[in-house]
Amino acid sequence: MLNGAVLATCKPRRRHQEFLSFLREIDKAVPAELDMRCIVNNYGGHKHPTVKAWLSARPPWHMHFILTYGPWLNQVERVLRVFALITGKAIRSGSFGSVR
């Protein structure tokens, strides 16, 4: 929103219903005159017919899908990769007398 605001939610499931609920939250929070650009992965819930119908009724909304085999484009994937590398190095170089 170019003002530093962050909209986030954690839901117990990742179905199209939860995704649509999140889009509605964003829609209420963002001024109607702004174009909305959403960058999402290719998860099926993002392409569900109900989600597509909701988006088609809102021309300012634009969905951009990252490549199916392009995890380097997903910032979360990049962070998880760094954590995996750090964890792998720490465990390999450690000496553990117990697993407790």
CSV table of N, CA and C in Angstrom, one decimal:
chain,number,residue,atom,x,y,z
A,1,MET,N,0.8,-1.2,0.0
A,1,MET,CA,0.0,0.0,0.0
A,1,MET,C,0.9,1.2,0.0
A,2,LEU,N,2.1,1.1,-0.1
A,2,LEU,CA,3.1,2.2,-0.1
A,2,LEU,C,3.1,3.1,1.1
A,3,ASN,N,2.5,2.6,2.2
A,3,ASN,CA,2.6,3.3,3.4
A,3,ASN,C,3.2,2.5,4.6
A,4,GLY,N,3.7,1.4,4.3
A,4,GLY,CA,4.4,0.5,5.3
A,4,GLY,C,3.4,-0.4,5.9
A,5,ALA,N,2.2,-0.4,5.6
A,5,ALA,CA,1.2,-1.3,6.3
A,5,ALA,C,1.4,-2.7,5.8
A,6,VAL,N,1.2,-3.7,6.7
A,6,VAL,CA,1.3,-5.1,6.3
A,6,VAL,C,0.0,-5.8,6.7
A,7,LEU,N,-0.5,-6.5,5.8
A,7,LEU,CA,-1.7,-7.2,6.0
A,7,LEU,C,-1.4,-8.7,6.0
A,8,ALA,N,-1.6,-9.4,7.0
A,8,ALA,CA,-1.3,-10.8,7.1
A,8,ALA,C,-2.3,-11.6,7.9
A,9,THR,N,-2.4,-12.9,7.6
A,9,THR,CA,-3.3,-13.7,8.4
A,9,THR,C,-2.7,-15.1,8.4
A,10,CYS,N,-3.1,-15.8,9.5
A,10,CYS,CA,-2.7,-17.2,9.6
A,10,CYS,C,-4.0,-18.0,9.8
A,11,LYS,N,-4.2,-19.0,9.0
A,11,LYS,CA,-5.5,-19.8,9.1
A,11,LYS,C,-5.1,-21.2,9.2
A,12,PRO,N,-5.9,-22.0,9.8
A,12,PRO,CA,-5.6,-23.4,10.0
A,12,PRO,C,-5.6,-24.3,8.8
A,13,ARG,N,-6.3,-23.8,7.7
A,13,ARG,CA,-6.3,-24.5,6.5
A,13,ARG,C,-5.9,-23.6,5.3
A,14,ARG,N,-5.6,-24.2,4.2
A,14,ARG,CA,-5.2,-23.4,3.0
A,14,ARG,C,-6.1,-23.7,1.8
A,15,ARG,N,-7.4,-23.6,2.0
A,15,ARG,CA,-8.3,-23.8,0.9
A,15,ARG,C,-8.6,-22.5,0.2
A,16,HIS,N,-9.4,-22.6,-0.9
A,16,HIS,CA,-9.8,-21.4,-1.6
A,16,HIS,C,-10.6,-20.5,-0.8
A,17,GLN,N,-11.4,-21.1,0.2
A,17,GLN,CA,-12.2,-20.2,1.0
A,17,GLN,C,-11.4,-19.3,1.9
A,18,GLU,N,-10.3,-19.8,2.5
A,18,GLU,CA,-9.4,-19.0,3.3
A,18,GLU,C,-8.7,-17.9,2.5
A,19,PHE,N,-8.3,-18.3,1.3
A,19,PHE,CA,-7.7,-17.3,0.4
A,19,PHE,C,-8.6,-16.2,0.0
A,20,LEU,N,-9.8,-16.6,-0.3
A,20,LEU,CA,-10.8,-15.6,-0.7
A,20,LEU,C,-11.2,-14.7,0.5
A,21,SER,N,-11.2,-15.2,1.7
A,21,SER,CA,-11.4,-14.4,2.9
A,21,SER,C,-10.3,-13.4,3.1
A,22,PHE,N,-9.1,-13.8,2.8
A,22,PHE,CA,-7.9,-12.9,2.9
A,22,PHE,C,-8.0,-11.8,1.8
A,23,LEU,N,-8.4,-12.2,0.6
A,23,LEU,CA,-8.5,-11.2,-0.4
A,23,LEU,C,-9.6,-10.1,0.0
A,24,ARG,N,-10.7,-10.6,0.6
A,24,ARG,CA,-11.7,-9.7,1.0
A,24,ARG,C,-11.2,-8.7,2.1
A,25,GLU,N,-10.4,-9.3,3.0
A,25,GLU,CA,-9.8,-8.4,4.0
A,25,GLU,C,-9.0,-7.3,3.4
A,26,ILE,N,-8.2,-7.7,2.4
A,26,ILE,CA,-7.3,-6.7,1.7
A,26,ILE,C,-8.2,-5.7,1.0
A,27,ASP,N,-9.2,-6.2,0.3
A,27,ASP,CA,-10.1,-5.3,-0.4
A,27,ASP,C,-10.7,-4.2,0.4
A,28,LYS,N,-11.1,-4.6,1.7
A,28,LYS,CA,-11.7,-3.6,2.6
A,28,LYS,C,-10.7,-2.6,3.1
A,29,ALA,N,-9.4,-3.0,3.2
A,29,ALA,CA,-8.4,-2.2,3.8
A,29,ALA,C,-7.7,-1.2,2.8
A,30,VAL,N,-7.8,-1.5,1.5
A,30,VAL,CA,-7.1,-0.8,0.5
A,30,VAL,C,-8.1,0.2,-0.2
A,31,PRO,N,-7.7,1.4,-0.5
A,31,PRO,CA,-8.6,2.4,-1.2
A,31,PRO,C,-9.0,1.8,-2.6
A,32,ALA,N,-10.2,2.0,-3.0
A,32,ALA,CA,-10.8,1.4,-4.2
A,32,ALA,C,-10.1,1.9,-5.5
A,33,GLU,N,-9.5,3.1,-5.4
A,33,GLU,CA,-8.9,3.7,-6.6
A,33,GLU,C,-7.5,3.1,-6.9
A,34,LEU,N,-6.9,2.3,-6.0
A,34,LEU,CA,-5.6,1.7,-6.3
A,34,LEU,C,-5.7,0.4,-7.0
A,35,ASP,N,-4.8,0.2,-7.9
A,35,ASP,CA,-4.6,-1.1,-8.6
A,35,ASP,C,-4.0,-2.1,-7.6
A,36,MET,N,-4.5,-3.3,-7.5
A,36,MET,CA,-4.0,-4.3,-6.6
A,36,MET,C,-3.2,-5.4,-7.5
A,37,ARG,N,-2.0,-5.6,-7.1
A,37,ARG,CA,-1.2,-6.6,-7.8
A,37,ARG,C,-0.8,-7.7,-6.7
A,38,CYS,N,-1.3,-8.9,-6.9
A,38,CYS,CA,-1.0,-10.0,-6.0
A,38,CYS,C,-0.1,-11.0,-6.7
A,39,ILE,N,1.0,-11.3,-6.1
A,39,ILE,CA,2.0,-12.3,-6.6
A,39,ILE,C,1.8,-13.6,-5.7
A,40,VAL,N,1.4,-14.6,-6.3
A,40,VAL,CA,1.1,-15.9,-5.6
A,40,VAL,C,1.7,-17.1,-6.3
A,41,ASN,N,1.8,-18.2,-5.6
A,41,ASN,CA,2.3,-19.4,-6.2
A,41,ASN,C,1.2,-20.1,-7.0
A,42,ASN,N,1.4,-21.2,-7.5
A,42,ASN,CA,0.4,-21.9,-8.3
A,42,ASN,C,-0.4,-22.9,-7.6
A,43,TYR,N,-0.6,-22.6,-6.3
A,43,TYR,CA,-1.5,-23.5,-5.5
A,43,TYR,C,-2.9,-23.5,-6.0
A,44,GLY,N,-3.6,-24.6,-6.1
A,44,GLY,CA,-4.9,-24.7,-6.7
A,44,GLY,C,-5.9,-23.7,-6.1
A,45,GLY,N,-5.9,-23.4,-4.9
A,45,GLY,CA,-6.8,-22.5,-4.2
A,45,GLY,C,-6.8,-21.1,-4.8
A,46,HIS,N,-5.6,-20.7,-5.3
A,46,HIS,CA,-5.5,-19.4,-5.9
A,46,HIS,C,-6.2,-19.3,-7.3
A,47,LYS,N,-6.4,-20.5,-7.9
A,47,LYS,CA,-7.0,-20.5,-9.2
A,47,LYS,C,-8.4,-21.1,-9.2
A,48,HIS,N,-9.0,-21.3,-8.1
A,48,HIS,CA,-10.3,-21.9,-7.9
A,48,HIS,C,-11.4,-21.0,-8.7
A,49,PRO,N,-12.4,-21.6,-9.3
A,49,PRO,CA,-13.4,-20.8,-10.0
A,49,PRO,C,-14.1,-19.7,-9.1
A,50,THR,N,-14.3,-20.0,-7.9
A,50,THR,CA,-14.9,-19.0,-7.0
A,50,THR,C,-14.0,-17.8,-6.8
A,51,VAL,N,-12.7,-18.0,-6.7
A,51,VAL,CA,-11.7,-16.9,-6.6
A,51,VAL,C,-11.7,-16.2,-7.9
A,52,LYS,N,-11.6,-16.9,-9.1
A,52,LYS,CA,-11.6,-16.3,-10.4
A,52,LYS,C,-12.8,-15.4,-10.6
A,53,ALA,N,-14.0,-15.9,-10.2
A,53,ALA,CA,-15.2,-15.1,-10.3
A,53,ALA,C,-15.2,-13.8,-9.5
A,54,TRP,N,-14.7,-13.9,-8.2
A,54,TRP,CA,-14.5,-12.7,-7.4
A,54,TRP,C,-13.6,-11.7,-8.0
A,55,LEU,N,-12.5,-12.2,-8.5
A,55,LEU,CA,-11.5,-11.3,-9.1
A,55,LEU,C,-12.0,-10.7,-10.4
A,56,SER,N,-12.8,-11.4,-11.2
A,56,SER,CA,-13.3,-10.8,-12.5
A,56,SER,C,-14.3,-9.7,-12.2
A,57,ALA,N,-14.9,-9.7,-11.0
A,57,ALA,CA,-15.8,-8.6,-10.7
A,57,ALA,C,-15.1,-7.4,-10.1
A,58,ARG,N,-13.8,-7.5,-10.0
A,58,ARG,CA,-13.0,-6.4,-9.5
A,58,ARG,C,-11.8,-6.1,-10.4
A,59,PRO,N,-12.0,-5.3,-11.5
A,59,PRO,CA,-11.0,-5.1,-12.5
A,59,PRO,C,-9.6,-4.5,-11.9
A,60,PRO,N,-9.6,-3.8,-10.8
A,60,PRO,CA,-8.3,-3.3,-10.3
A,60,PRO,C,-7.4,-4.4,-9.8
A,61,TRP,N,-8.0,-5.6,-9.6
A,61,TRP,CA,-7.2,-6.7,-9.0
A,61,TRP,C,-6.5,-7.4,-10.2
A,62,HIS,N,-5.2,-7.7,-10.0
A,62,HIS,CA,-4.4,-8.4,-11.0
A,62,HIS,C,-3.6,-9.5,-10.3
A,63,MET,N,-3.8,-10.7,-10.7
A,63,MET,CA,-3.0,-11.8,-10.1
A,63,MET,C,-1.8,-12.2,-11.0
A,64,HIS,N,-0.7,-12.4,-10.4
A,64,HIS,CA,0.5,-12.8,-11.1
A,64,HIS,C,1.0,-14.1,-10.4
A,65,PHE,N,1.2,-15.1,-11.2
A,65,PHE,CA,1.6,-16.4,-10.7
A,65,PHE,C,3.1,-16.6,-10.9
A,66,ILE,N,3.8,-17.0,-9.9
A,66,ILE,CA,5.2,-17.3,-10.1
A,66,ILE,C,5.3,-18.7,-10.8
A,67,LEU,N,6.5,-18.9,-11.4
A,67,LEU,CA,6.7,-20.2,-12.1
A,67,LEU,C,6.5,-21.4,-11.2
A,68,THR,N,6.0,-22.4,-11.8
A,68,THR,CA,5.8,-23.7,-11.0
A,68,THR,C,7.1,-24.2,-10.4
A,69,TYR,N,8.1,-24.2,-11.2
A,69,TYR,CA,9.4,-24.6,-10.8
A,69,TYR,C,10.4,-23.5,-10.7
A,70,GLY,N,9.9,-22.4,-10.0
A,70,GLY,CA,10.8,-21.2,-9.8
A,70,GLY,C,10.8,-20.8,-8.3
A,71,PRO,N,11.3,-21.7,-7.4
A,71,PRO,CA,11.3,-21.3,-6.0
A,71,PRO,C,12.2,-20.1,-5.7
A,72,TRP,N,13.2,-19.9,-6.6
A,72,TRP,CA,14.1,-18.7,-6.3
A,72,TRP,C,13.3,-17.4,-6.5
A,73,LEU,N,12.1,-17.4,-7.1
A,73,LEU,CA,11.3,-16.2,-7.2
A,73,LEU,C,10.4,-16.0,-6.0
A,74,ASN,N,10.3,-17.0,-5.2
A,74,ASN,CA,9.4,-16.9,-4.0
A,74,ASN,C,10.3,-16.5,-2.8
A,75,GLN,N,10.1,-15.3,-2.2
A,75,GLN,CA,11.0,-14.8,-1.1
A,75,GLN,C,11.0,-15.8,0.1
A,76,VAL,N,9.9,-16.4,0.4
A,76,VAL,CA,9.8,-17.3,1.5
A,76,VAL,C,10.7,-18.5,1.3
A,77,GLU,N,10.7,-19.0,0.0
A,77,GLU,CA,11.5,-20.2,-0.3
A,77,GLU,C,13.0,-19.8,-0.1
A,78,ARG,N,13.3,-18.6,-0.5
A,78,ARG,CA,14.7,-18.1,-0.4
A,78,ARG,C,15.2,-18.1,1.1
A,79,VAL,N,14.3,-17.6,2.0
A,79,VAL,CA,14.6,-17.5,3.4
A,79,VAL,C,14.7,-18.9,4.0
A,80,LEU,N,13.8,-19.8,3.6
A,80,LEU,CA,13.9,-21.2,4.1
A,80,LEU,C,15.1,-21.9,3.7
A,81,ARG,N,15.6,-21.6,2.5
A,81,ARG,CA,16.8,-22.2,2.0
A,81,ARG,C,18.0,-21.8,2.8
A,82,VAL,N,18.1,-20.5,3.2
A,82,VAL,CA,19.2,-20.0,4.0
A,82,VAL,C,19.1,-20.7,5.4
A,83,PHE,N,17.9,-20.8,6.0
A,83,PHE,CA,17.8,-21.5,7.3
A,83,PHE,C,18.3,-22.9,7.2
A,84,ALA,N,17.9,-23.6,6.1
A,84,ALA,CA,18.3,-25.0,5.9
A,84,ALA,C,19.9,-25.1,5.8
A,85,LEU,N,20.5,-24.2,5.1
A,85,LEU,CA,21.9,-24.2,5.0
A,85,LEU,C,22.6,-24.0,6.3
A,86,ILE,N,22.1,-23.0,7.1
A,86,ILE,CA,22.7,-22.6,8.4
A,86,ILE,C,22.5,-23.8,9.3
A,87,THR,N,21.3,-24.4,9.4
A,87,THR,CA,21.0,-25.5,10.3
A,87,THR,C,21.9,-26.7,9.9
A,88,GLY,N,22.0,-27.0,8.6
A,88,GLY,CA,22.8,-28.1,8.2
A,88,GLY,C,24.3,-28.0,8.6
A,89,LYS,N,24.8,-26.8,8.5
A,89,LYS,CA,26.2,-26.5,8.9
A,89,LYS,C,26.4,-26.6,10.4
A,90,ALA,N,25.4,-26.1,11.1
A,90,ALA,CA,25.6,-26.1,12.6
A,90,ALA,C,25.5,-27.6,13.1
A,91,ILE,N,24.6,-28.4,12.5
A,91,ILE,CA,24.4,-29.7,13.0
A,91,ILE,C,25.7,-30.6,12.6
A,92,ARG,N,26.2,-30.4,11.4
A,92,ARG,CA,27.3,-31.2,11.0
A,92,ARG,C,28.6,-30.9,11.8
A,93,SER,N,28.7,-29.6,12.2
A,93,SER,CA,29.9,-29.3,12.9
A,93,SER,C,29.8,-29.4,14.4
A,94,GLY,N,28.6,-29.8,14.9
A,94,GLY,CA,28.5,-29.9,16.4
A,94,GLY,C,28.8,-31.3,16.9
A,95,SER,N,29.0,-31.3,18.2
A,95,SER,CA,29.3,-32.6,18.9
A,95,SER,C,28.3,-32.7,20.0
A,96,PHE,N,27.4,-33.7,19.8
A,96,PHE,CA,26.3,-33.9,20.8
A,96,PHE,C,26.4,-35.2,21.6
A,97,GLY,N,26.5,-35.0,22.9
A,97,GLY,CA,26.6,-36.2,23.8
A,97,GLY,C,25.2,-36.8,24.1
A,98,SER,N,24.2,-36.1,23.8
A,98,SER,CA,22.8,-36.6,24.1
A,98,SER,C,21.8,-35.9,23.2
A,99,VAL,N,20.7,-36.5,23.0
A,99,VAL,CA,19.7,-35.9,22.1
A,99,VAL,C,18.7,-35.1,22.9
A,100,ARG,N,18.9,-35.1,24.3
A,100,ARG,CA,18.0,-34.3,25.1
A,100,ARG,C,18.4,-32.9,25.2
